[in-house]
Short mmCIF file of C-alpha atoms and ligand atoms in Angstrom, two decimals:
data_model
loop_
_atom_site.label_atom_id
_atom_site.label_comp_id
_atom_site.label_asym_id
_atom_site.label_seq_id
_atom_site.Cartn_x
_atom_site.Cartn_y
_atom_site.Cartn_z
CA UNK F 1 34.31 -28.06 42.77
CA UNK F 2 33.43 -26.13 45.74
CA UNK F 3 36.39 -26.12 48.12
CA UNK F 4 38.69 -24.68 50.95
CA UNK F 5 41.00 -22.18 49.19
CA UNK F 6 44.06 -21.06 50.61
CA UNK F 7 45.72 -17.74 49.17
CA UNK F 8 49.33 -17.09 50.98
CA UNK F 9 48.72 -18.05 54.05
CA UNK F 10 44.83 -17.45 54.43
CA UNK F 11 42.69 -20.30 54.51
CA UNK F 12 38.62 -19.61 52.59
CA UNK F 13 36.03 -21.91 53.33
CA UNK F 14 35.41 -21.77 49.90
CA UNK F 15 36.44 -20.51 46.60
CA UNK F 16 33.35 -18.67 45.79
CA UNK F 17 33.65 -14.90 46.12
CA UNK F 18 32.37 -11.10 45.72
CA UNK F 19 33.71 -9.14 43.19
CA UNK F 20 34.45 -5.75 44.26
CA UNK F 21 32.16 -3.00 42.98
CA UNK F 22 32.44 0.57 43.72
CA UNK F 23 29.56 2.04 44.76
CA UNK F 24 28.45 -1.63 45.82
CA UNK F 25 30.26 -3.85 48.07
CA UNK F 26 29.77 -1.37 51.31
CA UNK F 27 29.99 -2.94 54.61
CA UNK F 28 26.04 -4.37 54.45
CA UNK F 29 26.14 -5.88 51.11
CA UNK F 30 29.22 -7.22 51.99
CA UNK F 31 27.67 -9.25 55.31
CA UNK F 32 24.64 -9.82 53.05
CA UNK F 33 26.45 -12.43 50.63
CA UNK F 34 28.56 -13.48 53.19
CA UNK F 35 25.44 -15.15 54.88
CA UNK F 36 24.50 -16.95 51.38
CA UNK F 37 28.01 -18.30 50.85
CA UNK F 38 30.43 -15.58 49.93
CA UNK F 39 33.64 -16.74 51.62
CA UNK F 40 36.23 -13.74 50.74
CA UNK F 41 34.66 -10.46 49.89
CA UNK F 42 36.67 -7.12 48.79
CA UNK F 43 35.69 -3.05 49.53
CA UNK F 44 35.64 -1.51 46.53
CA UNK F 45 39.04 0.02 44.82
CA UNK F 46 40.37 2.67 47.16
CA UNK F 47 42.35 5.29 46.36
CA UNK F 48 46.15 4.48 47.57
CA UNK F 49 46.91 8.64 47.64
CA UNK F 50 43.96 9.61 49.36
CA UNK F 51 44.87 7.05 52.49
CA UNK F 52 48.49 8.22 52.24
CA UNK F 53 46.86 11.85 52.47
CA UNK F 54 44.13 10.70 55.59
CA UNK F 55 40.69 11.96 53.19
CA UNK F 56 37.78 11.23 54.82
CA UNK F 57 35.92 9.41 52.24
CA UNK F 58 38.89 6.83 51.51
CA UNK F 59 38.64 5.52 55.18
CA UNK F 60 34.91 5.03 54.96
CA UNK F 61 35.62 2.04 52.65
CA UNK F 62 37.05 0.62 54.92
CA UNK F 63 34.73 0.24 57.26
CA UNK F 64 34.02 -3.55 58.35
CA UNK F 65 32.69 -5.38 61.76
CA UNK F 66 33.71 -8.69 63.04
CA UNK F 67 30.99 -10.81 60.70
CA UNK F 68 33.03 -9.23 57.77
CA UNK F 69 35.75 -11.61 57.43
CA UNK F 70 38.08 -11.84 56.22
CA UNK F 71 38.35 -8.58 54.22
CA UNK F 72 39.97 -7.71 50.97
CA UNK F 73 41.16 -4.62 50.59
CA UNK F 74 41.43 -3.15 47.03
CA UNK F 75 44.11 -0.49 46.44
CA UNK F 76 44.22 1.52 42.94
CA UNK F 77 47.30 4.14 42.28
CA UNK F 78 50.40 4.34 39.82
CA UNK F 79 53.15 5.49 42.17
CA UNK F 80 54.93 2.30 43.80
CA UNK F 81 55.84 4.26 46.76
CA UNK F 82 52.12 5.95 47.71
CA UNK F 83 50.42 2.44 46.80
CA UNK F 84 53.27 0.77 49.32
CA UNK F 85 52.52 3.47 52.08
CA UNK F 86 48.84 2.59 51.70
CA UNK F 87 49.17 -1.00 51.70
CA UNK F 88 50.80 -0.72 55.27
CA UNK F 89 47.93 1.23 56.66
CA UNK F 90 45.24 -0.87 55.11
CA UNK F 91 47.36 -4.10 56.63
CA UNK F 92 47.74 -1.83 60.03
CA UNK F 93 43.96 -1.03 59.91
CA UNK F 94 43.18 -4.27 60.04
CA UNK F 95 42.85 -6.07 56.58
CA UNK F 96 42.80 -9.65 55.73
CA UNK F 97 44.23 -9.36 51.91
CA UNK F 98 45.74 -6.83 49.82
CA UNK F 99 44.66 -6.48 46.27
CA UNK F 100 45.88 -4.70 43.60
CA UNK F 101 43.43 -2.94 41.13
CA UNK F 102 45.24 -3.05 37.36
CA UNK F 103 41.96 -3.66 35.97
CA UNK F 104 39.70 -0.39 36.18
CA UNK F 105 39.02 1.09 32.91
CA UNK F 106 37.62 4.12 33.89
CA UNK F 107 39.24 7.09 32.15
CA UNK F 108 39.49 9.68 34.79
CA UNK F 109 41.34 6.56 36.59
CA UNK F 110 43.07 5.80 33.61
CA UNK F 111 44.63 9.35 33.03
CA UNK F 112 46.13 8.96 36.53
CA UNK F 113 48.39 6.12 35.22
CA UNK F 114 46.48 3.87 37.92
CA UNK F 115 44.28 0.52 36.80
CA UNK F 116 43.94 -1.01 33.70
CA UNK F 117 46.71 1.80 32.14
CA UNK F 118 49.14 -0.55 34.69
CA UNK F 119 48.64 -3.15 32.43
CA UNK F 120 50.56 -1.34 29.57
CA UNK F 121 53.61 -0.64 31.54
CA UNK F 122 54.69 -3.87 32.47
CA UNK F 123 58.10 -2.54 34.31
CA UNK F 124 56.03 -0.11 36.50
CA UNK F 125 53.70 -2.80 37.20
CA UNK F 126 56.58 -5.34 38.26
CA UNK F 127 57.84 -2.57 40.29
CA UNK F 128 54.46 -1.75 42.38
CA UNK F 129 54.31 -5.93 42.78
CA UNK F 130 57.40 -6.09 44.30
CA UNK F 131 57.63 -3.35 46.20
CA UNK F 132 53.51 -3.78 47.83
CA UNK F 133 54.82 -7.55 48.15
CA UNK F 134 57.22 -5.98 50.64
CA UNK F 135 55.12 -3.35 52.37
CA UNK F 136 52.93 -6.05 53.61
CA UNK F 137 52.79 -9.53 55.16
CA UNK F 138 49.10 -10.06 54.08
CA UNK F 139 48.34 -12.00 51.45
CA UNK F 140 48.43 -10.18 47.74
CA UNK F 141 46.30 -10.39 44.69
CA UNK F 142 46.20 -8.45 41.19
CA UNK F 143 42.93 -8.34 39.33
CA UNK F 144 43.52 -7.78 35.81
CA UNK F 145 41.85 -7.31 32.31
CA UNK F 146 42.62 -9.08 29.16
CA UNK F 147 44.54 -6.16 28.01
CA UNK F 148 44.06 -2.75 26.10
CA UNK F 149 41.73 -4.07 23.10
CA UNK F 150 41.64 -6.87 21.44
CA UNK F 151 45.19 -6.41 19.35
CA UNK F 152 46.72 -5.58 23.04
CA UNK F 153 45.71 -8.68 24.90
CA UNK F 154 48.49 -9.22 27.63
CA UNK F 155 47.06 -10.66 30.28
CA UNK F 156 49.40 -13.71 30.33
CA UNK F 157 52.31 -11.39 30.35
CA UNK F 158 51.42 -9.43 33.28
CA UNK F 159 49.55 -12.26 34.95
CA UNK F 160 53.35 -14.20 34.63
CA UNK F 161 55.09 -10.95 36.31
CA UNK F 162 52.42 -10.68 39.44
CA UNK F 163 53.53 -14.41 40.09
CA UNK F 164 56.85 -13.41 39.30
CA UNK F 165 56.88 -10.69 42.01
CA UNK F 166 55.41 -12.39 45.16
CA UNK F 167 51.36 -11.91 43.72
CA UNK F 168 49.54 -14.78 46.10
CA UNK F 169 46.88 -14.69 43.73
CA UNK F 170 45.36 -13.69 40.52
CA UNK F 171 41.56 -12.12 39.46
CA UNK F 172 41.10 -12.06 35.77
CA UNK F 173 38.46 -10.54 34.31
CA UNK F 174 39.17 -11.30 30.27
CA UNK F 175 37.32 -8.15 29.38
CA UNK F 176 39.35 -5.38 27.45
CA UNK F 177 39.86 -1.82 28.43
CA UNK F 178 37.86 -1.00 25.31
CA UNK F 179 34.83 -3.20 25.89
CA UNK F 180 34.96 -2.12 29.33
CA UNK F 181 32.02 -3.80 30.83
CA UNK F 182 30.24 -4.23 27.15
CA UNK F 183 30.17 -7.82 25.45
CA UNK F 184 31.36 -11.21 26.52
CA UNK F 185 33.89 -12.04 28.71
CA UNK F 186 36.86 -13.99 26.81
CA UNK F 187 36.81 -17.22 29.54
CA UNK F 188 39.19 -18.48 27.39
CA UNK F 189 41.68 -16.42 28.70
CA UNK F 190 40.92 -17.37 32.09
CA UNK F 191 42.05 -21.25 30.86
CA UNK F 192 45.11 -19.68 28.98
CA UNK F 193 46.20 -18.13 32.44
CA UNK F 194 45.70 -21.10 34.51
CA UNK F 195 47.44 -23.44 32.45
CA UNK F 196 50.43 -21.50 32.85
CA UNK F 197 49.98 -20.44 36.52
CA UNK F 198 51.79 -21.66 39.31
CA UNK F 199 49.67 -19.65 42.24
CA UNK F 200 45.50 -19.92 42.15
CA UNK F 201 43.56 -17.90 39.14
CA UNK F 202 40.25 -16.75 40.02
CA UNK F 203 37.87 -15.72 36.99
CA UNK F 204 35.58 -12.82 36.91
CA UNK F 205 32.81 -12.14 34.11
CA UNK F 206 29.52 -13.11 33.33
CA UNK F 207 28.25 -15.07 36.30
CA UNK F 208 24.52 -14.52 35.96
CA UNK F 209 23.33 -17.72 37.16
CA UNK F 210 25.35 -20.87 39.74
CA UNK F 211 24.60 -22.70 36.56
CA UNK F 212 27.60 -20.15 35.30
CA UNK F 213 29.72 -20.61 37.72
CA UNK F 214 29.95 -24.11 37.80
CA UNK F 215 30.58 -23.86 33.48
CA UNK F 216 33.10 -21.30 34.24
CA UNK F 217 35.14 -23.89 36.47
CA UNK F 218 34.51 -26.99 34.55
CA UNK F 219 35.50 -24.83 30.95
CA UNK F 220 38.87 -23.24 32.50
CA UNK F 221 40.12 -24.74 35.25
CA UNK F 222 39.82 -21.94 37.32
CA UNK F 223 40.62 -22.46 40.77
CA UNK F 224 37.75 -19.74 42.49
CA UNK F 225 35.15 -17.04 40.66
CA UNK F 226 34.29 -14.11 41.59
CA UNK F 227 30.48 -12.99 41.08
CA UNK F 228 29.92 -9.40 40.22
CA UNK F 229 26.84 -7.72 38.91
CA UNK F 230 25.08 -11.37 38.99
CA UNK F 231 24.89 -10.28 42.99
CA UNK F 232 23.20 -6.86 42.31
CA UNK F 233 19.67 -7.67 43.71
CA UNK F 234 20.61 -11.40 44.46
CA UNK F 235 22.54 -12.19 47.50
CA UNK F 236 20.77 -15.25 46.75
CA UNK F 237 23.43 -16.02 43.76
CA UNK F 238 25.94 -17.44 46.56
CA UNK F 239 23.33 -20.35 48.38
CA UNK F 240 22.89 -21.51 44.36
CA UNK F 241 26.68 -21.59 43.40
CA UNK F 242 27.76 -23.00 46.84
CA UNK F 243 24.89 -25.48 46.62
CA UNK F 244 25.25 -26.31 43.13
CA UNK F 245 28.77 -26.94 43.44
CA UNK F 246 28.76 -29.14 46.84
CA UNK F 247 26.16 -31.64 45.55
CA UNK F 248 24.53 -30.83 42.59
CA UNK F 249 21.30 -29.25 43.62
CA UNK F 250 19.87 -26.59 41.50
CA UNK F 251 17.85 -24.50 44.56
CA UNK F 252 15.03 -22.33 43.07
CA UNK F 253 16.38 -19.15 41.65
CA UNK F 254 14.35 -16.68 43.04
CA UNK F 255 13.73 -16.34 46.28
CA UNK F 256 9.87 -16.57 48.12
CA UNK F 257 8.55 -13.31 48.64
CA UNK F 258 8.59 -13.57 52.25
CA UNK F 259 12.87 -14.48 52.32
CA UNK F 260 12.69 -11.32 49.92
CA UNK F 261 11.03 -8.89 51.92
CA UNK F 262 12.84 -9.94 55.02
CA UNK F 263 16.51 -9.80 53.56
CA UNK F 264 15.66 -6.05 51.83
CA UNK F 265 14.58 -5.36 55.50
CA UNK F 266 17.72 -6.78 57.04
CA UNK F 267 19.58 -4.72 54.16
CA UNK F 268 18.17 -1.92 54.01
CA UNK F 269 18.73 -1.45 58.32
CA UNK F 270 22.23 -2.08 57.82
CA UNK F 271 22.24 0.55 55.35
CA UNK F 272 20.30 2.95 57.81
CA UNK F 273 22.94 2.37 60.84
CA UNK F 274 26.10 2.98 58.98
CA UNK F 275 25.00 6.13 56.63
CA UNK F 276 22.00 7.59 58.61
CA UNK F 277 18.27 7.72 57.67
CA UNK F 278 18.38 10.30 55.06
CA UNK F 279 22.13 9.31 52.82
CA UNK F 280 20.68 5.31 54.14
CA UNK F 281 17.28 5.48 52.03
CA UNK F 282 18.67 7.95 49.11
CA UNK F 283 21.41 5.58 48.64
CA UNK F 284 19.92 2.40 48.83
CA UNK F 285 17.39 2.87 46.24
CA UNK F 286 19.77 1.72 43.55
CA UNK F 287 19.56 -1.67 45.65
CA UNK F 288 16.04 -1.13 45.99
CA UNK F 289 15.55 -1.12 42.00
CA UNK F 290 17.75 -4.60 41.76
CA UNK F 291 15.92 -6.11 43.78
CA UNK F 292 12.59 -5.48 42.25
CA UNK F 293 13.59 -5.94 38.56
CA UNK F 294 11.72 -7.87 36.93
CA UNK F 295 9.06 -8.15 39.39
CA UNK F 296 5.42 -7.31 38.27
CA UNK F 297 4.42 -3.96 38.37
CA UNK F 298 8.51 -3.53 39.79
CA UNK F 299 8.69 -0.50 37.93
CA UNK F 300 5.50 1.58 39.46
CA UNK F 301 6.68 0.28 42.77
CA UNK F 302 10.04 1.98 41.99
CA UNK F 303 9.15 5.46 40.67
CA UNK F 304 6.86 5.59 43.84
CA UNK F 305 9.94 4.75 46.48
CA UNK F 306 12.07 6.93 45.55
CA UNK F 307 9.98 10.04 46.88
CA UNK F 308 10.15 8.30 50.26
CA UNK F 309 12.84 9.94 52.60
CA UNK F 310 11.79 7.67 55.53
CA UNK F 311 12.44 4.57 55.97
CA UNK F 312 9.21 2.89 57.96
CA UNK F 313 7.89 4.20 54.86
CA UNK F 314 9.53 2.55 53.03
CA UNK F 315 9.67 -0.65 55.31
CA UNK F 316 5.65 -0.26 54.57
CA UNK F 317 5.65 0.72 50.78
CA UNK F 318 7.48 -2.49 50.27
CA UNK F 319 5.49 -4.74 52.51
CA UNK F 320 2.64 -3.88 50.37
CA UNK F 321 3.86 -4.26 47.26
CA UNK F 322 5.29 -7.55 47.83
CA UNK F 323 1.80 -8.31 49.50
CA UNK F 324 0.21 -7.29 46.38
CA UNK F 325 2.10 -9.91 44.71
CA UNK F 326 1.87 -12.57 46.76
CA UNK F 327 -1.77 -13.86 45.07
CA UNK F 328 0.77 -14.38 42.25
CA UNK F 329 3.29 -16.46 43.73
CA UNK F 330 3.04 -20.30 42.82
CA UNK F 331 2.63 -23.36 44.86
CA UNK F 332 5.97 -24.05 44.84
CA UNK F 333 7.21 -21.44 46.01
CA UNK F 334 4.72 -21.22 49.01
CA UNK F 335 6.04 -24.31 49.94
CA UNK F 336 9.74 -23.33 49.39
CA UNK F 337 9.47 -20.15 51.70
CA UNK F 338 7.83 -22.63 54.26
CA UNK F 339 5.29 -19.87 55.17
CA UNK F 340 1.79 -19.46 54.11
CA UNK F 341 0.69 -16.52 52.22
CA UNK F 342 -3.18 -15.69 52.19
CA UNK F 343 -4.12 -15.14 48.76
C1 LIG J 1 29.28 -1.12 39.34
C2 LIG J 1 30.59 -1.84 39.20
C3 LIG J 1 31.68 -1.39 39.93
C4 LIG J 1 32.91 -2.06 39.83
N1 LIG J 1 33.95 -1.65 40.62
C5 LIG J 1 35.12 -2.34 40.61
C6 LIG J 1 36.16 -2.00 41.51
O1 LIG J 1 36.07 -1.08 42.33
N2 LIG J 1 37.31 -2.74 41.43
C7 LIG J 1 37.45 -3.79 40.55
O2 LIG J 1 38.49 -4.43 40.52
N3 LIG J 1 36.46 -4.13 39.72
C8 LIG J 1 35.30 -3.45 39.74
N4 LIG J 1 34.28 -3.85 38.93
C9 LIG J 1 34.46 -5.04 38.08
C10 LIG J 1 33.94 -6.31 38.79
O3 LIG J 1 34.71 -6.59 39.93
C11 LIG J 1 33.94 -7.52 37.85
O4 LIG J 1 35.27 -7.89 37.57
C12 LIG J 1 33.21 -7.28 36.54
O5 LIG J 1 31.99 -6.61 36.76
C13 LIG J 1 32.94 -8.58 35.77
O6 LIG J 1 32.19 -9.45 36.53
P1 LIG J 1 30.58 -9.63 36.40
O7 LIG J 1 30.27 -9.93 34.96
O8 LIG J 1 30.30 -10.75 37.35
O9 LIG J 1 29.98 -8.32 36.81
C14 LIG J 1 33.06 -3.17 38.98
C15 LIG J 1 31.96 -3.60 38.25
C16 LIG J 1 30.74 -2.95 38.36
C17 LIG J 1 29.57 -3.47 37.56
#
């Protein structure tokens, strides 16, 4: 189940990758889950008109270093033209993959014609397809959603056009516009779109657990998955699917205290040398709160961090918290972090 992947002409070590997340898969978490497996990661969806018209912000998300490859680079518009014109620069900039978002459901993106709202005008979307297929030499994915709602479901319509006009690849994520990212994903869909598919269908939705992951291949067919939110907090997601699936092991599903503290570390001094010390700690909180969910006493821990602007601080605040939890730890897991805690 786990295997090489190729997608046009790029070859993936595996078939296991990141969703892309705005406000999420930034340059660090990006390396992070590429060290625990990820083989393919995306930046979140960037704006196609605001790399056409050079803003600032649109170029930071694209931001990568050599230990982030290979890079996909999401692109989210409604004019063919402006989404060609930023394909080239992304593919001139340096990218690995071009994707197409048709999947956002988020109304101000919506309005604009752009994401999920591609999905109900089939020509347009041919046309942006076709054209991006020629703007670029990289290889090209769509990521779509089921469809509108649940009397609009069109996915296998538009998933047969992207093939139709030069798509490499396709993401599904069988979750309506309407649900948006409410209920269950429809991983029925995913099988639907594979049967029928002629280039490799990778399914997005509801992978919580590597247990999910390998139940999403085995119930589709699905050629790769894509784990989104199931990463928020857990880098640790990838060793368990890409273990899981290359012999059978279930690894524990937590990680030791001492792997924990020393990957927020790692994280957290990525974040501080690409934003700076003051945006680095104010932003990284939100990471901060995944990764201590459902830890005891998480949530004191939390209301107290986020009044630190500093990060040794910080570094310190969370050595001693995770100390403080260590009496609690099990034998097990002692043994599984291969260091010894004193209690
Ligand atoms: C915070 C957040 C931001 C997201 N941003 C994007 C995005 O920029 N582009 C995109 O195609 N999907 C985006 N998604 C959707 C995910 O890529 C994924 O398809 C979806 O969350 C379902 O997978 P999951 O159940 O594993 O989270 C986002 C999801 C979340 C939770």
């Amino acid at each position: 189940m786990l295997t090489e992947i190729n997608i046009g002409n790029l070859s993936l070590r595996n078939n296991i990758f990141l969703a892309p997340m705005a406000g999420v898969t930034d340059l660090p978490f990006r390396v992070l889950t590429r060290n625990f497996g990820s083989s393919l990661c995306f930046t979140e969806m960037v704006s196609a008109n605001g790399l056409v018209r050079r803003t600032y912000k649109s170029y930071e998300y694209l931001k990568s270093s050599p230990d982030d490859r290979p890079l996909g680079v999401q692109i989210f518009g409604s004019d063919p033209d402006i989404l060609c014109e930023a394909a080239g620069i992304v593919t001139e900039m340096g990218a690995d993959l071009v994707d197409i978002n048709a999947g956002c459901p988020v109304k101000k993106v919506l309005k604009t014609g752009a994401g999920a709202a591609l999905m109900r005008n089939p020509t347009k979307f041919a046309a942006i397809v076709k054209n991006v297929r020629k703007a670029t030499h990289l290889p090209l994915t769509v990521k779509i959603r089921s469809g509108w709602g649940h009397d609009e479901l069109n996915a296998i319509e538009i998933a047969g056009i992207a093939e139709g006009c030069g798509a490499d690849a396709l993401i599904l994520h069988p979750r309506t516009v309407k649900q948006g990212f409410s209920g269950v994903a429809d991983w029925n869909l995913i099988e639907m779109v594979k049967e029928r598919a002629g280039i490799p269908i990778i399914g997005s939705g509801d992978i919580r657990r590597p247990e999910d992951a390998l139940a999403m291949m085995e119930e589709t067919g699905c050629d790769g998955v894509m784990v989104g939110r199931g990463a928020l907090g857990n880098p640790w997601i990838f060793r368990g699917i890409t273990t899981l699936l290359s012999d059978g092991t279930v690894s524990p599903s937590t990680p030791s205290l001492v792997e924990r503290e020393s990957v927020i570390r790692l994280h957290l001094e990525a974040y501080i040398s690409l934003y700076g010390e003051k945006m680095g700690v104010k932003s990284f909180r939100k990471h901060l709160l995944w990764y201590t969910k459902g830890l005891k006493e998480g949530s004191k821990f939390r209301k107290a961090a986020v009044a630190v602007n500093e990060v040794g601080e910080l570094h310190e605040m969370l050595h001693k918290y995770l100390q403080s939890l260590a009496g609690g730890i099990s034998h097990a897991e002692r043994l599984y972090s291969g260091v010894t805690i004193p209690i």
